[in-house]
PDB file of C-alpha atoms in Angstrom:
ATOM      1  CA  MET A   1      43.899 -36.165   5.089  1.00 96.00           C
ATOM      2  CA  THR A   2      44.865 -38.066   8.413  1.00 98.00           C
ATOM      3  CA  LEU A   3      43.158 -41.728   9.027  1.00 98.00           C
ATOM      4  CA  GLY A   4      43.307 -42.873  12.579  1.00 98.00           C
ATOM      5  CA  VAL A   5      44.316 -46.599  12.713  1.00 98.00           C
ATOM      6  CA  THR A   6      43.994 -49.317  15.084  1.00 98.00           C
ATOM      7  CA  ASP A   7      47.653 -50.504  14.199  1.00 98.00           C
ATOM      8  CA  LEU A   8      49.559 -48.118  13.028  1.00 98.00           C
ATOM      9  CA  GLU A   9      52.766 -50.304  11.738  1.00 98.00           C
ATOM     10  CA  ARG A  10      50.647 -52.951   9.692  1.00 98.00           C
ATOM     11  CA  SER A  11      48.707 -49.385   7.666  1.00 98.00           C
ATOM     12  CA  ARG A  12      52.238 -48.414   6.986  1.00 98.00           C
ATOM     13  CA  ARG A  13      53.291 -51.469   5.890  1.00 98.00           C
ATOM     14  CA  PHE A  14      50.072 -51.652   3.624  1.00 98.00           C
ATOM     15  CA  TYR A  15      50.276 -48.179   2.144  1.00 98.00           C
ATOM     16  CA  LYS A  16      54.342 -48.695   1.566  1.00 98.00           C
ATOM     17  CA  ALA A  17      52.877 -52.118  -0.156  1.00 97.00           C
ATOM     18  CA  LEU A  18      50.950 -50.007  -2.759  1.00 96.00           C
ATOM     19  CA  GLY A  19      53.784 -48.108  -3.794  1.00 95.00           C
ATOM     20  CA  TRP A  20      53.377 -45.115  -1.487  1.00 96.00           C
ATOM     21  CA  THR A  21      56.330 -43.654  -0.432  1.00 96.00           C
ATOM     22  CA  GLU A  22      56.689 -42.687   2.990  1.00 97.00           C
ATOM     23  CA  SER A  23      58.431 -39.022   3.949  1.00 97.00           C
ATOM     24  CA  SER A  24      61.378 -38.651   6.099  1.00 97.00           C
ATOM     25  CA  GLY A  25      59.229 -36.257   8.415  1.00 95.00           C
ATOM     26  CA  SER A  26      57.133 -39.521   9.443  1.00 97.00           C
ATOM     27  CA  GLN A  27      58.077 -40.602  13.291  1.00 96.00           C
ATOM     28  CA  THR A  28      57.468 -43.718  15.300  1.00 96.00           C
ATOM     29  CA  GLU A  29      54.142 -42.655  16.230  1.00 97.00           C
ATOM     30  CA  VAL A  30      52.529 -40.875  12.559  1.00 97.00           C
ATOM     31  CA  ALA A  31      53.317 -41.799   9.160  1.00 98.00           C
ATOM     32  CA  PHE A  32      52.920 -39.607   6.595  1.00 98.00           C
ATOM     33  CA  PHE A  33      52.845 -39.354   2.532  1.00 98.00           C
ATOM     34  CA  GLN A  34      53.214 -36.945   0.192  1.00 96.00           C
ATOM     35  CA  VAL A  35      50.088 -37.497  -2.336  1.00 93.00           C
ATOM     36  CA  GLY A  36      50.212 -34.656  -4.859  1.00 91.00           C
ATOM     37  CA  SER A  37      49.282 -31.089  -3.113  1.00 91.00           C
ATOM     38  CA  ILE A  38      48.368 -33.302  -0.384  1.00 94.00           C
ATOM     39  CA  ALA A  39      49.843 -34.283   3.199  1.00 96.00           C
ATOM     40  CA  PHE A  40      48.677 -38.123   3.902  1.00 97.00           C
ATOM     41  CA  ALA A  41      48.926 -39.119   7.983  1.00 98.00           C
ATOM     42  CA  LEU A  42      48.599 -42.458   9.572  1.00 98.00           C
ATOM     43  CA  PHE A  43      47.961 -41.968  13.266  1.00 98.00           C
ATOM     44  CA  GLY A  44      46.780 -44.039  15.720  1.00 98.00           C
ATOM     45  CA  ARG A  45      42.913 -43.766  16.249  1.00 98.00           C
ATOM     46  CA  GLU A  46      42.656 -43.157  20.070  1.00 98.00           C
ATOM     47  CA  SER A  47      45.382 -40.738  19.480  1.00 98.00           C
ATOM     48  CA  LEU A  48      43.764 -38.717  16.566  1.00 98.00           C
ATOM     49  CA  ALA A  49      40.407 -38.991  18.764  1.00 98.00           C
ATOM     50  CA  ASP A  50      42.486 -37.395  21.783  1.00 98.00           C
ATOM     51  CA  ASP A  51      44.351 -34.629  19.632  1.00 98.00           C
ATOM     52  CA  ALA A  52      40.785 -33.222  18.395  1.00 98.00           C
ATOM     53  CA  ASP A  53      39.240 -33.738  22.180  1.00 97.00           C
ATOM     54  CA  VAL A  54      36.647 -36.020  20.614  1.00 98.00           C
ATOM     55  CA  SER A  55      35.519 -39.667  22.232  1.00 98.00           C
ATOM     56  CA  PRO A  56      37.010 -42.231  19.822  1.00 97.00           C
ATOM     57  CA  GLU A  57      33.657 -44.491  19.878  1.00 97.00           C
ATOM     58  CA  GLY A  58      32.440 -44.890  16.930  1.00 97.00           C
ATOM     59  CA  SER A  59      31.860 -47.661  14.422  1.00 96.00           C
ATOM     60  CA  GLY A  60      29.988 -48.843  11.245  1.00 97.00           C
ATOM     61  CA  PHE A  61      30.446 -47.218   7.898  1.00 98.00           C
ATOM     62  CA  PRO A  62      32.521 -44.075   8.384  1.00 98.00           C
ATOM     63  CA  GLY A  63      30.796 -41.945   6.028  1.00 98.00           C
ATOM     64  CA  PHE A  64      33.605 -41.113   3.295  1.00 98.00           C
ATOM     65  CA  ALA A  65      35.417 -43.167   0.630  1.00 98.00           C
ATOM     66  CA  LEU A  66      39.263 -42.124  -0.398  1.00 98.00           C
ATOM     67  CA  ALA A  67      39.760 -42.571  -4.531  1.00 97.00           C
ATOM     68  CA  HIS A  68      42.348 -43.016  -6.829  1.00 96.00           C
ATOM     69  CA  ASN A  69      41.291 -42.416 -10.102  1.00 96.00           C
ATOM     70  CA  VAL A  70      43.060 -44.014 -13.707  1.00 97.00           C
ATOM     71  CA  ALA A  71      43.205 -43.431 -17.007  1.00 96.00           C
ATOM     72  CA  SER A  72      40.949 -46.570 -18.357  1.00 97.00           C
ATOM     73  CA  GLU A  73      38.796 -49.561 -17.200  1.00 98.00           C
ATOM     74  CA  SER A  74      41.726 -51.955 -17.400  1.00 98.00           C
ATOM     75  CA  GLU A  75      43.849 -49.757 -14.991  1.00 98.00           C
ATOM     76  CA  VAL A  76      40.988 -50.155 -12.514  1.00 98.00           C
ATOM     77  CA  ASP A  77      41.271 -54.093 -12.486  1.00 98.00           C
ATOM     78  CA  VAL A  78      44.977 -53.463 -12.543  1.00 98.00           C
ATOM     79  CA  THR A  79      44.959 -51.534  -9.416  1.00 98.00           C
ATOM     80  CA  LEU A  80      42.247 -53.673  -7.475  1.00 98.00           C
ATOM     81  CA  LEU A  81      44.215 -56.279  -7.607  1.00 98.00           C
ATOM     82  CA  GLU A  82      47.476 -54.645  -6.902  1.00 97.00           C
ATOM     83  CA  ALA A  83      45.734 -53.546  -3.373  1.00 98.00           C
ATOM     84  CA  VAL A  84      44.178 -56.871  -2.957  1.00 98.00           C
ATOM     85  CA  ALA A  85      48.054 -58.101  -3.229  1.00 97.00           C
ATOM     86  CA  ALA A  86      49.438 -55.636  -0.999  1.00 97.00           C
ATOM     87  CA  GLY A  87      46.565 -57.017   1.682  1.00 97.00           C
ATOM     88  CA  GLY A  88      43.561 -54.831   1.196  1.00 98.00           C
ATOM     89  CA  LYS A  89      39.822 -56.270   1.241  1.00 98.00           C
ATOM     90  CA  LEU A  90      37.856 -56.637  -2.145  1.00 98.00           C
ATOM     91  CA  ILE A  91      34.753 -54.430  -1.164  1.00 98.00           C
ATOM     92  CA  ARG A  92      33.468 -54.523  -4.634  1.00 98.00           C
ATOM     93  CA  VAL A  93      34.453 -55.760  -8.425  1.00 98.00           C
ATOM     94  CA  ALA A  94      34.524 -53.324 -10.241  1.00 98.00           C
ATOM     95  CA  GLU A  95      31.645 -52.541 -13.025  1.00 98.00           C
ATOM     96  CA  LYS A  96      30.128 -49.800 -15.122  1.00 97.00           C
ATOM     97  CA  ALA A  97      28.582 -46.628 -12.839  1.00 96.00           C
ATOM     98  CA  PRO A  98      25.156 -45.161 -13.610  1.00 93.00           C
ATOM     99  CA  TRP A  99      26.662 -41.984 -14.295  1.00 92.00           C
ATOM    100  CA  GLY A 100      29.230 -43.357 -17.125  1.00 94.00           C
ATOM    101  CA  GLY A 101      32.064 -43.815 -15.291  1.00 96.00           C
ATOM    102  CA  PHE A 102      33.811 -47.423 -14.397  1.00 98.00           C
ATOM    103  CA  ARG A 103      34.719 -48.077 -10.523  1.00 98.00           C
ATOM    104  CA  GLY A 104      35.399 -50.691  -8.032  1.00 98.00           C
ATOM    105  CA  TYR A 105      36.128 -50.417  -3.728  1.00 98.00           C
ATOM    106  CA  PHE A 106      38.494 -51.885  -2.044  1.00 98.00           C
ATOM    107  CA  ALA A 107      39.078 -51.580   1.984  1.00 98.00           C
ATOM    108  CA  ASP A 108      42.530 -50.972   3.742  1.00 98.00           C
ATOM    109  CA  PRO A 109      43.365 -52.653   6.962  1.00 98.00           C
ATOM    110  CA  ASP A 110      41.013 -50.869   8.937  1.00 98.00           C
ATOM    111  CA  GLY A 111      38.063 -50.471   6.968  1.00 98.00           C
ATOM    112  CA  PHE A 112      38.536 -47.452   4.945  1.00 98.00           C
ATOM    113  CA  LEU A 113      37.217 -47.679   1.839  1.00 98.00           C
ATOM    114  CA  TRP A 114      38.492 -46.486  -1.348  1.00 98.00           C
ATOM    115  CA  GLU A 115      37.133 -46.524  -4.801  1.00 98.00           C
ATOM    116  CA  VAL A 116      38.912 -47.232  -7.561  1.00 98.00           C
ATOM    117  CA  CYS A 117      37.390 -44.939 -10.882  1.00 97.00           C
ATOM    118  CA  TYR A 118      37.978 -44.280 -14.490  1.00 97.00           C
ATOM    119  CA  ASN A 119      35.981 -41.343 -15.125  1.00 96.00           C
ATOM    120  CA  PRO A 120      35.702 -40.540 -18.941  1.00 95.00           C
ATOM    121  CA  PHE A 121      34.480 -36.840 -17.975  1.00 94.00           C
ATOM    122  CA  PHE A 122      37.309 -35.805 -15.857  1.00 94.00           C
ATOM    123  CA  PRO A 123      40.680 -36.421 -17.404  1.00 91.00           C
ATOM    124  CA  LEU A 124      43.871 -36.839 -15.516  1.00 95.00           C
ATOM    125  CA  ASP A 125      46.673 -34.263 -15.699  1.00 93.00           C
ATOM    126  CA  GLU A 126      50.465 -35.012 -16.581  1.00 92.00           C
ATOM    127  CA  HIS A 127      50.966 -36.096 -13.074  1.00 90.00           C
ATOM    128  CA  GLY A 128      47.541 -38.252 -12.865  1.00 92.00           C
ATOM    129  CA  PHE A 129      45.823 -36.069 -11.092  1.00 93.00           C
ATOM    130  CA  VAL A 130      42.046 -35.003 -11.584  1.00 93.00           C
ATOM    131  CA  GLN A 131      41.084 -32.653 -13.342  1.00 93.00           C
ATOM    132  CA  LEU A 132      37.983 -31.061 -13.015  1.00 96.00           C
ATOM    133  CA  PRO A 133      35.988 -28.696 -15.415  1.00 93.00           C
ATOM    134  CA  GLN A 134      35.906 -25.468 -13.530  1.00 92.00           C
TER     135      GLN A 134
ATOM    136  CA  MET B   1      37.807 -38.006  -1.461  1.00 96.00           C
ATOM    137  CA  THR B   2      34.009 -38.183  -1.103  1.00 98.00           C
ATOM    138  CA  LEU B   3      32.792 -37.162   2.168  1.00 98.00           C
ATOM    139  CA  GLY B   4      28.999 -38.809   2.645  1.00 98.00           C
ATOM    140  CA  VAL B   5      26.946 -36.296   3.880  1.00 98.00           C
ATOM    141  CA  THR B   6      23.275 -36.275   4.868  1.00 98.00           C
ATOM    142  CA  ASP B   7      21.930 -33.345   3.475  1.00 98.00           C
ATOM    143  CA  LEU B   8      23.999 -32.314   0.285  1.00 98.00           C
ATOM    144  CA  GLU B   9      22.364 -28.595  -0.354  1.00 98.00           C
ATOM    145  CA  ARG B  10      23.502 -27.698   3.195  1.00 98.00           C
ATOM    146  CA  SER B  11      26.996 -29.339   3.021  1.00 98.00           C
ATOM    147  CA  ARG B  12      26.914 -27.719  -0.416  1.00 98.00           C
ATOM    148  CA  ARG B  13      26.547 -24.308   0.963  1.00 98.00           C
ATOM    149  CA  PHE B  14      29.058 -24.680   4.022  1.00 98.00           C
ATOM    150  CA  TYR B  15      31.867 -25.333   1.941  1.00 98.00           C
ATOM    151  CA  LYS B  16      31.286 -22.594  -0.487  1.00 98.00           C
ATOM    152  CA  ALA B  17      30.648 -20.588   2.566  1.00 97.00           C
ATOM    153  CA  LEU B  18      34.551 -21.653   3.669  1.00 96.00           C
ATOM    154  CA  GLY B  19      35.503 -19.881   0.257  1.00 95.00           C
ATOM    155  CA  TRP B  20      35.673 -22.810  -1.704  1.00 96.00           C
ATOM    156  CA  THR B  21      34.624 -22.706  -5.524  1.00 96.00           C
ATOM    157  CA  GLU B  22      32.176 -25.573  -7.265  1.00 97.00           C
ATOM    158  CA  SER B  23      33.127 -27.295 -10.193  1.00 97.00           C
ATOM    159  CA  SER B  24      30.728 -27.112 -13.044  1.00 97.00           C
ATOM    160  CA  GLY B  25      31.321 -30.766 -13.788  1.00 95.00           C
ATOM    161  CA  SER B  26      28.990 -30.716 -10.310  1.00 97.00           C
ATOM    162  CA  GLN B  27      25.553 -32.350 -10.603  1.00 96.00           C
ATOM    163  CA  THR B  28      22.273 -32.518  -8.364  1.00 96.00           C
ATOM    164  CA  GLU B  29      23.401 -35.240  -6.210  1.00 97.00           C
ATOM    165  CA  VAL B  30      26.815 -34.486  -6.204  1.00 97.00           C
ATOM    166  CA  ALA B  31      29.200 -31.634  -5.538  1.00 98.00           C
ATOM    167  CA  PHE B  32      32.870 -31.680  -6.879  1.00 98.00           C
ATOM    168  CA  PHE B  33      35.409 -28.893  -5.610  1.00 98.00           C
ATOM    169  CA  GLN B  34      39.251 -29.063  -7.089  1.00 96.00           C
ATOM    170  CA  VAL B  35      41.480 -28.772  -3.941  1.00 93.00           C
ATOM    171  CA  GLY B  36      44.560 -28.555  -5.330  1.00 91.00           C
ATOM    172  CA  SER B  37      45.901 -32.113  -6.917  1.00 91.00           C
ATOM    173  CA  ILE B  38      42.637 -33.611  -5.662  1.00 94.00           C
ATOM    174  CA  ALA B  39      38.824 -34.003  -6.395  1.00 96.00           C
ATOM    175  CA  PHE B  40      37.201 -33.101  -3.478  1.00 97.00           C
ATOM    176  CA  ALA B  41      33.228 -34.631  -3.324  1.00 98.00           C
ATOM    177  CA  LEU B  42      30.022 -34.255  -1.496  1.00 98.00           C
ATOM    178  CA  PHE B  43      27.565 -37.297  -2.071  1.00 98.00           C
ATOM    179  CA  GLY B  44      24.602 -38.242  -0.219  1.00 98.00           C
ATOM    180  CA  ARG B  45      26.060 -40.702   2.649  1.00 98.00           C
ATOM    181  CA  GLU B  46      23.426 -43.540   1.778  1.00 98.00           C
ATOM    182  CA  SER B  47      24.273 -43.160  -1.831  1.00 98.00           C
ATOM    183  CA  LEU B  48      27.498 -43.332  -1.116  1.00 98.00           C
ATOM    184  CA  ALA B  49      27.159 -46.581   0.878  1.00 98.00           C
ATOM    185  CA  ASP B  50      25.023 -47.831  -1.598  1.00 98.00           C
ATOM    186  CA  ASP B  51      27.695 -47.010  -4.378  1.00 98.00           C
ATOM    187  CA  ALA B  52      30.565 -49.293  -2.388  1.00 98.00           C
ATOM    188  CA  ASP B  53      27.804 -51.929  -1.548  1.00 97.00           C
ATOM    189  CA  VAL B  54      28.137 -51.607   2.147  1.00 98.00           C
ATOM    190  CA  SER B  55      25.582 -50.935   4.774  1.00 98.00           C
ATOM    191  CA  PRO B  56      25.400 -47.314   5.405  1.00 97.00           C
ATOM    192  CA  GLU B  57      24.879 -47.930   9.489  1.00 97.00           C
ATOM    193  CA  GLY B  58      27.922 -46.254  11.331  1.00 97.00           C
ATOM    194  CA  SER B  59      28.073 -43.722  14.151  1.00 96.00           C
ATOM    195  CA  GLY B  60      30.379 -42.044  16.146  1.00 97.00           C
ATOM    196  CA  PHE B  61      33.850 -40.994  15.268  1.00 98.00           C
ATOM    197  CA  PRO B  62      34.639 -42.010  11.880  1.00 97.00           C
ATOM    198  CA  GLY B  63      38.299 -42.100  12.485  1.00 98.00           C
ATOM    199  CA  PHE B  64      39.626 -39.619  10.264  1.00 98.00           C
ATOM    200  CA  ALA B  65      40.602 -36.030   9.914  1.00 98.00           C
ATOM    201  CA  LEU B  66      40.982 -33.339   7.166  1.00 98.00           C
ATOM    202  CA  ALA B  67      43.320 -30.599   7.445  1.00 97.00           C
ATOM    203  CA  HIS B  68      43.980 -27.546   6.416  1.00 96.00           C
ATOM    204  CA  ASN B  69      47.311 -26.274   7.100  1.00 96.00           C
ATOM    205  CA  VAL B  70      48.038 -22.427   7.089  1.00 97.00           C
ATOM    206  CA  ALA B  71      51.390 -20.555   7.688  1.00 96.00           C
ATOM    207  CA  SER B  72      50.995 -18.951  10.851  1.00 97.00           C
ATOM    208  CA  GLU B  73      49.420 -19.171  14.393  1.00 98.00           C
ATOM    209  CA  SER B  74      47.450 -16.362  13.960  1.00 98.00           C
ATOM    210  CA  GLU B  75      46.363 -17.924  10.664  1.00 98.00           C
ATOM    211  CA  VAL B  76      45.180 -20.787  12.535  1.00 98.00           C
ATOM    212  CA  ASP B  77      43.175 -18.723  14.267  1.00 98.00           C
ATOM    213  CA  VAL B  78      41.145 -16.396  11.899  1.00 98.00           C
ATOM    214  CA  THR B  79      40.698 -19.990   9.900  1.00 98.00           C
ATOM    215  CA  LEU B  80      38.610 -21.652  13.174  1.00 98.00           C
ATOM    216  CA  LEU B  81      36.721 -18.381  13.216  1.00 98.00           C
ATOM    217  CA  GLU B  82      36.031 -17.958   9.494  1.00 97.00           C
ATOM    218  CA  ALA B  83      34.864 -21.831   9.798  1.00 98.00           C
ATOM    219  CA  VAL B  84      32.808 -20.966  12.414  1.00 98.00           C
ATOM    220  CA  ALA B  85      31.331 -17.573  10.745  1.00 97.00           C
ATOM    221  CA  ALA B  86      30.415 -20.337   7.619  1.00 97.00           C
ATOM    222  CA  GLY B  87      28.602 -23.121   9.766  1.00 97.00           C
ATOM    223  CA  GLY B  88      31.008 -24.859  11.228  1.00 98.00           C
ATOM    224  CA  LYS B  89      31.334 -25.591  14.983  1.00 98.00           C
ATOM    225  CA  LEU B  90      33.984 -25.067  17.218  1.00 98.00           C
ATOM    226  CA  ILE B  91      35.730 -28.356  18.071  1.00 98.00           C
ATOM    227  CA  ARG B  92      38.816 -27.654  19.857  1.00 98.00           C
ATOM    228  CA  VAL B  93      40.333 -24.148  20.388  1.00 98.00           C
ATOM    229  CA  ALA B  94      43.751 -23.824  18.733  1.00 98.00           C
ATOM    230  CA  GLU B  95      46.870 -24.045  21.259  1.00 98.00           C
ATOM    231  CA  LYS B  96      49.979 -25.323  20.946  1.00 97.00           C
ATOM    232  CA  ALA B  97      50.673 -29.299  20.114  1.00 96.00           C
ATOM    233  CA  PRO B  98      52.679 -31.481  22.265  1.00 93.00           C
ATOM    234  CA  TRP B  99      55.093 -31.555  18.893  1.00 92.00           C
ATOM    235  CA  GLY B 100      55.401 -27.992  18.825  1.00 94.00           C
ATOM    236  CA  GLY B 101      52.688 -27.154  16.465  1.00 96.00           C
ATOM    237  CA  PHE B 102      49.941 -24.758  16.826  1.00 98.00           C
ATOM    238  CA  ARG B 103      46.103 -26.461  15.648  1.00 98.00           C
ATOM    239  CA  GLY B 104      42.229 -26.006  16.425  1.00 98.00           C
ATOM    240  CA  TYR B 105      39.332 -28.286  15.266  1.00 98.00           C
ATOM    241  CA  PHE B 106      36.307 -27.463  14.110  1.00 98.00           C
ATOM    242  CA  ALA B 107      33.197 -29.751  12.355  1.00 98.00           C
ATOM    243  CA  ASP B 108      31.796 -29.882   9.285  1.00 98.00           C
ATOM    244  CA  PRO B 109      27.636 -29.781   9.539  1.00 98.00           C
ATOM    245  CA  ASP B 110      27.804 -33.642   9.444  1.00 98.00           C
ATOM    246  CA  GLY B 111      30.247 -33.583  12.098  1.00 98.00           C
ATOM    247  CA  PHE B 112      33.290 -34.585   9.889  1.00 98.00           C
ATOM    248  CA  LEU B 113      36.376 -33.096  11.817  1.00 98.00           C
ATOM    249  CA  TRP B 114      38.773 -30.369  10.037  1.00 98.00           C
ATOM    250  CA  GLU B 115      42.001 -29.474  11.884  1.00 98.00           C
ATOM    251  CA  VAL B 116      43.587 -25.969  11.215  1.00 98.00           C
ATOM    252  CA  CYS B 117      47.201 -26.750  11.682  1.00 97.00           C
ATOM    253  CA  TYR B 118      50.297 -24.626  11.743  1.00 97.00           C
ATOM    254  CA  ASN B 119      53.138 -26.594  11.210  1.00 96.00           C
ATOM    255  CA  PRO B 120      56.920 -25.000  11.949  1.00 95.00           C
ATOM    256  CA  PHE B 121      58.566 -28.104  10.160  1.00 94.00           C
ATOM    257  CA  PHE B 122      56.485 -28.900   7.086  1.00 94.00           C
ATOM    258  CA  PRO B 123      56.835 -25.638   4.569  1.00 91.00           C
ATOM    259  CA  LEU B 124      53.858 -24.415   2.315  1.00 95.00           C
ATOM    260  CA  ASP B 125      54.717 -23.864  -1.369  1.00 93.00           C
ATOM    261  CA  GLU B 126      53.702 -20.879  -3.302  1.00 92.00           C
ATOM    262  CA  HIS B 127      50.013 -22.399  -3.878  1.00 90.00           C
ATOM    263  CA  GLY B 128      49.762 -22.879   0.082  1.00 92.00           C
ATOM    264  CA  PHE B 129      49.890 -27.012  -0.255  1.00 93.00           C
ATOM    265  CA  VAL B 130      52.006 -28.410   2.637  1.00 93.00           C
ATOM    266  CA  GLN B 131      55.175 -29.996   0.928  1.00 93.00           C
ATOM    267  CA  LEU B 132      56.532 -32.662   2.988  1.00 96.00           C
ATOM    268  CA  PRO B 133      60.449 -33.451   3.487  1.00 93.00           C
ATOM    269  CA  GLN B 134      61.315 -36.147   1.162  1.00 92.00           C
TER     270      GLN B 134
END
């Protein structure tokens, strides 16, 4: 999963302020973070578009949200506060969702959305990762 | 990770045609797939924007790419062909990247980008997931 960002150093600082540990495989122009089984990468927005051979033009809602599932409603609130303290923007204060969970949203420095969610129907495993029913 | 899509049934068919197994936790208006430690969700684009309390307006390059790392250059080609056979659009034919890997891109039915990549510097674990150096 690669985010194309407008200011790599700003984004690098933000995700490290969230408590993420950067991989030693990072380089000046790309930052990697291991998130469970996923490599999460930060790369320049223009560089990413260029690598895919598409136009970098685009604006508005990007049509996706990342999510961080936590173990309780109070942990949703704490995680949102931590994200704001790290420089994130509060987008939606946490509240009950129609489907029975509890969630709020923050945005990273580029406005990419993160949902922070307590889903009582999908338990977390011992590493804190969500486990869907098969 | 949630993609906001314009035609949920079309996207559901596409990702299942890639060989993904849908979770029984899915519902009519949301599809879930377990991908390693991540829950990958398909949800309506307008519904996702509404859930985050942001405008659904947006167009062009969405500023991110998903990625599927594989174990060899030939597997990159095969995976791209399989994605096209499943209804994906070939965006960039696989070739050597300046950093020494081998990658191409396809797009899902909404145009969301997927990089298919062989990275000789980041090995895969026994489950096929990328392992960054610490």
